[in-house]
Amino acid sequence: MNLKSTLTALAVAAGLTLPGAASAEKVKMGVSIPAATHGWAGGLNWHAQEAKTRLEAAYPDLEVVLVTANNPTEQANALEDLVSVHQIDALVILPFESEPLTGPVLNVKESGAFITVVDRGLSQDGIEDVYVAGNNPELGRVSGEYIKSRLPDGGDIVVLRGIPTVIDDERVEAFEAEIEGSGINVLDMKHANWNRDDGFTVMQDFLSRFPKIDAVWAQDDDIALGVIEAVKQAGREDELFIVGGAGMKDVIKRVMDGDELVPVDVLYPPAMIATAMDVTALKFFSNAPVQGRYVLGAPLITPENAKDFYFPDSPF
Amino acid sequence: MTDQTTSARPASGGFSIDFKAWGPLLALAALCIFGFILNPAFASEGNISNILTRSAFIGVIAVGATFVITAGGIDLSVGSMAAFISGVMIMVMNGLVETMGVSVATILVGVGLSVFLGAMAGLANGLLTTRGKIEAFIVTLGTMGIYRSLVTYLADGGTLSLNFDLRSLYRPVYYGEVLFVPVPVLVLAIVAILGWVLLNRTAFGRHCVAIGSSESVARYSAVKINRVKTLTYVIQGLCVSLATIIYVPRLGSASSQTGVMWELEAIAAVIIGGTVLKGGYGRIGGTVVGAIMLTTIGNILNLTDLISNYLNGAVQGVIIIVAVWLQRGQWKRRGRSGDGG
């Protein structure tokens, strides 16, 4: 009993004094991102961790609190903890979903924190101070543009879509708009869920179904890796080429090595979380104005520039 | 409860037993005809070979699941277990390349490790349910989460990829053929035959059925319940390990996405095949047909653009329910005796 109450008292004391003491001098940046449940999110986590280490070394007065969540509810809970327990001065968030997290982020803003939103926008305007966005329609457009340039006289292509979501729709709509009227014929589109195994099976079936395929838009590098195996198994490497997307190191390596089957990749970088964290840190440690929208490009990765996008240590 | 299971079978007579045996196969045949009508490419040699090869993972795992379910248990951890074992295999084989080089020996160490991990994981599930007296559902739900997190952790949330040269050497285990039969299909056939013999022609198989029908009756009959039940989980673990041994050379990688939902597909294959979910009756042949059916549904959906992609899950659901309904023969029984159900 005695010991227990002493411990409780200590814990309370620690809880009361430490954050107070720390927040008096240090700027606290909370970073809330989805857990590493698939390849791209794994890269996101790795880049967030790297940016945390780098920023804390660069700005001794900065403390970064990195929390991950498995679903929107968990992320909303994490936001409450960031405010009540850590008393953050700034929040960098990649929302799981726009709708359910708009309210919780608004609550964080009302606590006085500076808000940076990454990748997926909130469903209400004016909450965030900084918005760093990847460009999904641009990814679709750039992919379409490249396929068009390779098939100037038109041709037959297949498309492997991701998980049925807004992100997937935006990419596919922009892609379709870009190739419209170019004589390129989409034989069929199927969902491969941004997954290697699904990419493999869907492509196997496309190959048994269509005797002539000139190009594959896999949209995502995980899918692309599955597609590559299916194409190799069927021995049809020479008749087509594959365009993925995201910038996974294995695929960028192939582009760098001049692989004919995977001639290019389109960037949708998980490192955008680092962009957001850097911009947010500038707000506190420089005079540079940072408020606004930052829309990242979706550049075409070719053998010439591939080395700029190659991070061999990243898990993605 | 006990009386019902034992008396229901003789009462249902010749017709239903025929349907238990032939129902899954008839459903599969109907599905194949449907597939052929939608797209003649369905019947091409390449496509049939693709379907059978793809069925091998779920098929092999489902043969193990037939034992677990027949003995009245359930194993939800198989998908995560497959992912975890694949991940560890890949990491260890990559590590051994430096000392042992790109050699068959390196692959054999990986394969041996996979068998060991599978057996141990199965043993853990088995002992926790029997000695630990925790419901199989909870034990395997727990281990499912554990293995899934472990593989995510090992891969840093990304993907573990097998050394490129090693993969070229290992590749034939998935892509190779023996006498025109793809290796995975051969593995599935051998596992199915061994499983059939074990379930139908040995004391162990009879004990599984007895325990599934009624644990207390089996106990009075001096069946070593804990030992038999634990063994069913070990068999399940070994089947998972075998599935990973043929899975890893396919794409040479493992990630947190590997084997997601395999547990449900395996259980569905077992039930479509005629095994009773509450135990006491198992059919290996039916299980294999069930696994092939599940793969075939996905394949047919990919071969046509008649059905919206968003409805794939609904089509799968309807076919699974109809298949089991046909196989149970309830529609026949109602015709004969009015209120048969």
PDB file of C-alpha atoms in Angstrom, chain A residues 106-284:
ATOM      1  CA  LEU A 106     -10.077  20.530 -35.571  1.00  0.00           C
ATOM      2  CA  ASN A 107      -9.924  19.813 -31.825  1.00  0.00           C
ATOM      3  CA  VAL A 108      -6.126  19.775 -32.000  1.00  0.00           C
ATOM      4  CA  LYS A 109      -6.200  23.104 -33.811  1.00  0.00           C
ATOM      5  CA  GLU A 110      -8.414  24.571 -31.096  1.00  0.00           C
ATOM      6  CA  SER A 111      -5.739  23.637 -28.537  1.00  0.00           C
ATOM      7  CA  GLY A 112      -3.560  26.177 -30.394  1.00  0.00           C
ATOM      8  CA  ALA A 113      -1.315  23.809 -32.315  1.00  0.00           C
ATOM      9  CA  PHE A 114       0.032  24.505 -35.804  1.00  0.00           C
ATOM     10  CA  ILE A 115      -1.497  21.979 -38.230  1.00  0.00           C
ATOM     11  CA  THR A 116       0.191  20.340 -41.214  1.00  0.00           C
ATOM     12  CA  VAL A 117      -1.838  17.864 -43.251  1.00  0.00           C
ATOM     13  CA  VAL A 118      -0.134  15.404 -45.606  1.00  0.00           C
ATOM     14  CA  ASP A 119      -1.382  13.494 -48.668  1.00  0.00           C
ATOM     15  CA  ARG A 120      -5.079  13.164 -47.889  1.00  0.00           C
ATOM     16  CA  GLY A 121      -6.900  16.463 -47.352  1.00  0.00           C
ATOM     17  CA  LEU A 122      -9.493  17.030 -44.635  1.00  0.00           C
ATOM     18  CA  SER A 123     -13.145  17.313 -45.599  1.00  0.00           C
ATOM     19  CA  GLN A 124     -13.410  20.895 -44.314  1.00  0.00           C
ATOM     20  CA  ASP A 125     -11.309  23.772 -45.660  1.00  0.00           C
ATOM     21  CA  GLY A 126      -9.241  26.137 -43.577  1.00  0.00           C
ATOM     22  CA  ILE A 127      -8.259  23.836 -40.718  1.00  0.00           C
ATOM     23  CA  GLU A 128      -4.701  23.179 -41.792  1.00  0.00           C
ATOM     24  CA  ASP A 129      -1.952  25.800 -41.890  1.00  0.00           C
ATOM     25  CA  VAL A 130       0.140  23.763 -44.296  1.00  0.00           C
ATOM     26  CA  TYR A 131      -1.000  21.143 -46.790  1.00  0.00           C
ATOM     27  CA  VAL A 132       1.594  18.878 -48.389  1.00  0.00           C
ATOM     28  CA  ALA A 133       0.002  16.726 -51.050  1.00  0.00           C
ATOM     29  CA  GLY A 134       1.134  13.978 -53.315  1.00  0.00           C
ATOM     30  CA  ASN A 135      -0.531  14.287 -56.657  1.00  0.00           C
ATOM     31  CA  ASN A 136      -2.681  11.289 -57.521  1.00  0.00           C
ATOM     32  CA  PRO A 137      -4.262  12.637 -60.722  1.00  0.00           C
ATOM     33  CA  GLU A 138      -0.785  13.685 -61.880  1.00  0.00           C
ATOM     34  CA  LEU A 139       0.470  10.123 -61.348  1.00  0.00           C
ATOM     35  CA  GLY A 140      -2.285   8.855 -63.637  1.00  0.00           C
ATOM     36  CA  ARG A 141      -1.642  11.597 -66.181  1.00  0.00           C
ATOM     37  CA  VAL A 142       2.140  11.093 -66.333  1.00  0.00           C
ATOM     38  CA  SER A 143       1.675   7.329 -66.708  1.00  0.00           C
ATOM     39  CA  GLY A 144      -0.810   7.862 -69.533  1.00  0.00           C
ATOM     40  CA  GLU A 145       1.499  10.354 -71.217  1.00  0.00           C
ATOM     41  CA  TYR A 146       4.397   7.909 -71.176  1.00  0.00           C
ATOM     42  CA  ILE A 147       2.347   5.003 -72.538  1.00  0.00           C
ATOM     43  CA  LYS A 148       1.046   7.319 -75.269  1.00  0.00           C
ATOM     44  CA  SER A 149       4.590   8.302 -76.214  1.00  0.00           C
ATOM     45  CA  ARG A 150       5.608   4.651 -76.477  1.00  0.00           C
ATOM     46  CA  LEU A 151       2.542   3.646 -78.508  1.00  0.00           C
ATOM     47  CA  PRO A 152       2.136   6.570 -80.939  1.00  0.00           C
ATOM     48  CA  ASP A 153      -0.023   4.493 -83.299  1.00  0.00           C
ATOM     49  CA  GLY A 154      -2.263   3.211 -80.510  1.00  0.00           C
ATOM     50  CA  GLY A 155      -2.295  -0.276 -79.028  1.00  0.00           C
ATOM     51  CA  ASP A 156      -3.912  -2.652 -76.562  1.00  0.00           C
ATOM     52  CA  ILE A 157      -3.220  -2.248 -72.856  1.00  0.00           C
ATOM     53  CA  VAL A 158      -4.467  -3.722 -69.581  1.00  0.00           C
ATOM     54  CA  VAL A 159      -4.806  -1.838 -66.291  1.00  0.00           C
ATOM     55  CA  LEU A 160      -4.399  -3.241 -62.790  1.00  0.00           C
ATOM     56  CA  ARG A 161      -6.136  -0.998 -60.293  1.00  0.00           C
ATOM     57  CA  GLY A 162      -5.468  -0.638 -56.567  1.00  0.00           C
ATOM     58  CA  ILE A 163      -7.845  -0.965 -53.633  1.00  0.00           C
ATOM     59  CA  PRO A 164     -11.228   0.599 -54.529  1.00  0.00           C
ATOM     60  CA  THR A 165     -10.721   4.075 -52.971  1.00  0.00           C
ATOM     61  CA  VAL A 166     -10.734   7.755 -53.910  1.00  0.00           C
ATOM     62  CA  ILE A 167      -6.972   7.588 -54.516  1.00  0.00           C
ATOM     63  CA  ASP A 168      -7.428   4.793 -57.031  1.00  0.00           C
ATOM     64  CA  ASP A 169     -10.321   6.601 -58.756  1.00  0.00           C
ATOM     65  CA  GLU A 170      -8.357   9.858 -59.095  1.00  0.00           C
ATOM     66  CA  ARG A 171      -5.410   8.081 -60.680  1.00  0.00           C
ATOM     67  CA  VAL A 172      -7.514   6.047 -63.095  1.00  0.00           C
ATOM     68  CA  GLU A 173      -9.732   8.960 -64.147  1.00  0.00           C
ATOM     69  CA  ALA A 174      -6.728  11.144 -64.959  1.00  0.00           C
ATOM     70  CA  PHE A 175      -5.123   8.257 -66.826  1.00  0.00           C
ATOM     71  CA  GLU A 176      -8.230   7.661 -68.921  1.00  0.00           C
ATOM     72  CA  ALA A 177      -8.551  11.382 -69.695  1.00  0.00           C
ATOM     73  CA  GLU A 178      -4.921  11.496 -70.840  1.00  0.00           C
ATOM     74  CA  ILE A 179      -5.108   8.534 -73.243  1.00  0.00           C
ATOM     75  CA  GLU A 180      -8.493   9.512 -74.658  1.00  0.00           C
ATOM     76  CA  GLY A 181      -8.481   9.768 -78.450  1.00  0.00           C
ATOM     77  CA  SER A 182      -4.941   8.398 -78.746  1.00  0.00           C
ATOM     78  CA  GLY A 183      -6.036   5.098 -80.247  1.00  0.00           C
ATOM     79  CA  ILE A 184      -4.964   3.261 -77.111  1.00  0.00           C
ATOM     80  CA  ASN A 185      -7.528   0.619 -76.257  1.00  0.00           C
ATOM     81  CA  VAL A 186      -7.941  -0.511 -72.639  1.00  0.00           C
ATOM     82  CA  LEU A 187      -8.744  -4.226 -72.915  1.00  0.00           C
ATOM     83  CA  ASP A 188      -9.880  -4.454 -69.289  1.00  0.00           C
ATOM     84  CA  MET A 189      -9.235  -3.103 -65.788  1.00  0.00           C
ATOM     85  CA  LYS A 190      -9.209  -5.266 -62.655  1.00  0.00           C
ATOM     86  CA  HIS A 191      -8.428  -4.493 -59.011  1.00  0.00           C
ATOM     87  CA  ALA A 192      -5.130  -5.951 -57.803  1.00  0.00           C
ATOM     88  CA  ASN A 193      -5.327  -4.183 -54.422  1.00  0.00           C
ATOM     89  CA  TRP A 194      -1.773  -2.779 -54.447  1.00  0.00           C
ATOM     90  CA  ASN A 195      -0.669  -6.310 -53.675  1.00  0.00           C
ATOM     91  CA  ARG A 196       2.020  -8.495 -55.283  1.00  0.00           C
ATOM     92  CA  ASP A 197       0.142 -11.779 -55.137  1.00  0.00           C
ATOM     93  CA  ASP A 198      -2.990 -10.230 -56.615  1.00  0.00           C
ATOM     94  CA  GLY A 199      -0.894  -8.542 -59.282  1.00  0.00           C
ATOM     95  CA  PHE A 200       0.521 -11.930 -60.197  1.00  0.00           C
ATOM     96  CA  THR A 201      -2.820 -13.750 -60.451  1.00  0.00           C
ATOM     97  CA  VAL A 202      -4.703 -10.930 -62.208  1.00  0.00           C
ATOM     98  CA  MET A 203      -1.904 -10.627 -64.772  1.00  0.00           C
ATOM     99  CA  GLN A 204      -1.799 -14.401 -65.313  1.00  0.00           C
ATOM    100  CA  ASP A 205      -5.487 -14.264 -66.168  1.00  0.00           C
ATOM    101  CA  PHE A 206      -5.060 -11.233 -68.445  1.00  0.00           C
ATOM    102  CA  LEU A 207      -2.339 -13.159 -70.273  1.00  0.00           C
ATOM    103  CA  SER A 208      -4.544 -16.209 -70.828  1.00  0.00           C
ATOM    104  CA  ARG A 209      -7.384 -13.969 -71.939  1.00  0.00           C
ATOM    105  CA  PHE A 210      -5.677 -11.581 -74.352  1.00  0.00           C
ATOM    106  CA  PRO A 211      -3.302 -12.894 -77.021  1.00  0.00           C
ATOM    107  CA  LYS A 212      -1.913  -9.404 -77.678  1.00  0.00           C
ATOM    108  CA  ILE A 213      -1.011  -6.889 -74.976  1.00  0.00           C
ATOM    109  CA  ASP A 214       1.252  -3.961 -75.816  1.00  0.00           C
ATOM    110  CA  ALA A 215       1.558  -2.373 -72.388  1.00  0.00           C
ATOM    111  CA  VAL A 216       0.512  -2.833 -68.758  1.00  0.00           C
ATOM    112  CA  TRP A 217      -0.340   0.021 -66.435  1.00  0.00           C
ATOM    113  CA  ALA A 218       0.163  -1.526 -62.994  1.00  0.00           C
ATOM    114  CA  GLN A 219      -0.199   1.863 -61.238  1.00  0.00           C
ATOM    115  CA  ASP A 220       1.765   0.611 -58.221  1.00  0.00           C
ATOM    116  CA  ASP A 221       5.170  -1.011 -57.808  1.00  0.00           C
ATOM    117  CA  ASP A 222       4.000  -3.890 -55.636  1.00  0.00           C
ATOM    118  CA  ILE A 223       1.491  -4.850 -58.315  1.00  0.00           C
ATOM    119  CA  ALA A 224       4.185  -4.325 -60.948  1.00  0.00           C
ATOM    120  CA  LEU A 225       6.499  -6.866 -59.296  1.00  0.00           C
ATOM    121  CA  GLY A 226       3.740  -9.495 -59.411  1.00  0.00           C
ATOM    122  CA  VAL A 227       3.013  -8.591 -63.029  1.00  0.00           C
ATOM    123  CA  ILE A 228       6.689  -9.023 -63.982  1.00  0.00           C
ATOM    124  CA  GLU A 229       6.680 -12.609 -62.675  1.00  0.00           C
ATOM    125  CA  ALA A 230       3.467 -13.515 -64.493  1.00  0.00           C
ATOM    126  CA  VAL A 231       4.791 -12.079 -67.757  1.00  0.00           C
ATOM    127  CA  LYS A 232       8.076 -13.957 -67.367  1.00  0.00           C
ATOM    128  CA  GLN A 233       6.247 -17.202 -66.620  1.00  0.00           C
ATOM    129  CA  ALA A 234       4.257 -16.804 -69.831  1.00  0.00           C
ATOM    130  CA  GLY A 235       7.461 -15.949 -71.721  1.00  0.00           C
ATOM    131  CA  ARG A 236       5.925 -12.777 -73.148  1.00  0.00           C
ATOM    132  CA  GLU A 237       8.568 -10.266 -71.988  1.00  0.00           C
ATOM    133  CA  ASP A 238       9.308  -9.150 -75.527  1.00  0.00           C
ATOM    134  CA  GLU A 239       5.801  -8.117 -76.507  1.00  0.00           C
ATOM    135  CA  LEU A 240       5.026  -5.564 -73.765  1.00  0.00           C
ATOM    136  CA  PHE A 241       6.298  -3.111 -71.149  1.00  0.00           C
ATOM    137  CA  ILE A 242       5.066  -2.322 -67.632  1.00  0.00           C
ATOM    138  CA  VAL A 243       4.549   1.045 -65.945  1.00  0.00           C
ATOM    139  CA  GLY A 244       4.306   0.947 -62.149  1.00  0.00           C
ATOM    140  CA  GLY A 245       4.131   3.809 -59.693  1.00  0.00           C
ATOM    141  CA  ALA A 246       5.280   5.007 -56.218  1.00  0.00           C
ATOM    142  CA  GLY A 247       9.047   4.577 -56.392  1.00  0.00           C
ATOM    143  CA  MET A 248       9.823   1.296 -54.664  1.00  0.00           C
ATOM    144  CA  LYS A 249      13.574   0.691 -54.502  1.00  0.00           C
ATOM    145  CA  ASP A 250      13.415  -2.695 -56.323  1.00  0.00           C
ATOM    146  CA  VAL A 251      11.609  -1.127 -59.253  1.00  0.00           C
ATOM    147  CA  ILE A 252      13.824   1.979 -59.356  1.00  0.00           C
ATOM    148  CA  LYS A 253      16.818  -0.367 -59.393  1.00  0.00           C
ATOM    149  CA  ARG A 254      15.399  -2.092 -62.478  1.00  0.00           C
ATOM    150  CA  VAL A 255      14.838   1.263 -64.180  1.00  0.00           C
ATOM    151  CA  MET A 256      18.390   2.288 -63.279  1.00  0.00           C
ATOM    152  CA  ASP A 257      19.743  -0.949 -64.789  1.00  0.00           C
ATOM    153  CA  GLY A 258      17.885  -0.280 -68.031  1.00  0.00           C
ATOM    154  CA  ASP A 259      15.364  -3.146 -67.754  1.00  0.00           C
ATOM    155  CA  GLU A 260      13.352  -3.212 -71.008  1.00  0.00           C
ATOM    156  CA  LEU A 261      10.324  -4.690 -69.283  1.00  0.00           C
ATOM    157  CA  VAL A 262      10.160  -1.885 -66.705  1.00  0.00           C
ATOM    158  CA  PRO A 263      11.552   1.106 -68.586  1.00  0.00           C
ATOM    159  CA  VAL A 264      10.247   3.823 -66.213  1.00  0.00           C
ATOM    160  CA  ASP A 265       8.473   4.420 -62.924  1.00  0.00           C
ATOM    161  CA  VAL A 266       6.237   7.280 -61.745  1.00  0.00           C
ATOM    162  CA  LEU A 267       7.027   8.767 -58.352  1.00  0.00           C
ATOM    163  CA  TYR A 268       4.546   8.963 -55.492  1.00  0.00           C
ATOM    164  CA  PRO A 269       7.041   9.316 -52.712  1.00  0.00           C
ATOM    165  CA  PRO A 270       6.425   8.129 -49.141  1.00  0.00           C
ATOM    166  CA  ALA A 271       9.181  10.652 -48.276  1.00  0.00           C
ATOM    167  CA  MET A 272       6.519  13.390 -48.525  1.00  0.00           C
ATOM    168  CA  ILE A 273       6.131  13.010 -44.751  1.00  0.00           C
ATOM    169  CA  ALA A 274       9.696  14.341 -44.414  1.00  0.00           C
ATOM    170  CA  THR A 275       8.786  17.345 -46.586  1.00  0.00           C
ATOM    171  CA  ALA A 276       5.907  18.098 -44.231  1.00  0.00           C
ATOM    172  CA  MET A 277       8.008  17.715 -41.094  1.00  0.00           C
ATOM    173  CA  ASP A 278      10.752  19.947 -42.472  1.00  0.00           C
ATOM    174  CA  VAL A 279       8.330  22.680 -43.477  1.00  0.00           C
ATOM    175  CA  THR A 280       6.676  22.512 -40.060  1.00  0.00           C
ATOM    176  CA  ALA A 281      10.031  22.798 -38.295  1.00  0.00           C
ATOM    177  CA  LEU A 282      10.884  25.880 -40.384  1.00  0.00           C
ATOM    178  CA  LYS A 283       7.801  27.588 -38.951  1.00  0.00           C
ATOM    179  CA  PHE A 284       9.361  27.450 -35.476  1.00  0.00           C
TER     180      PHE A 284
END
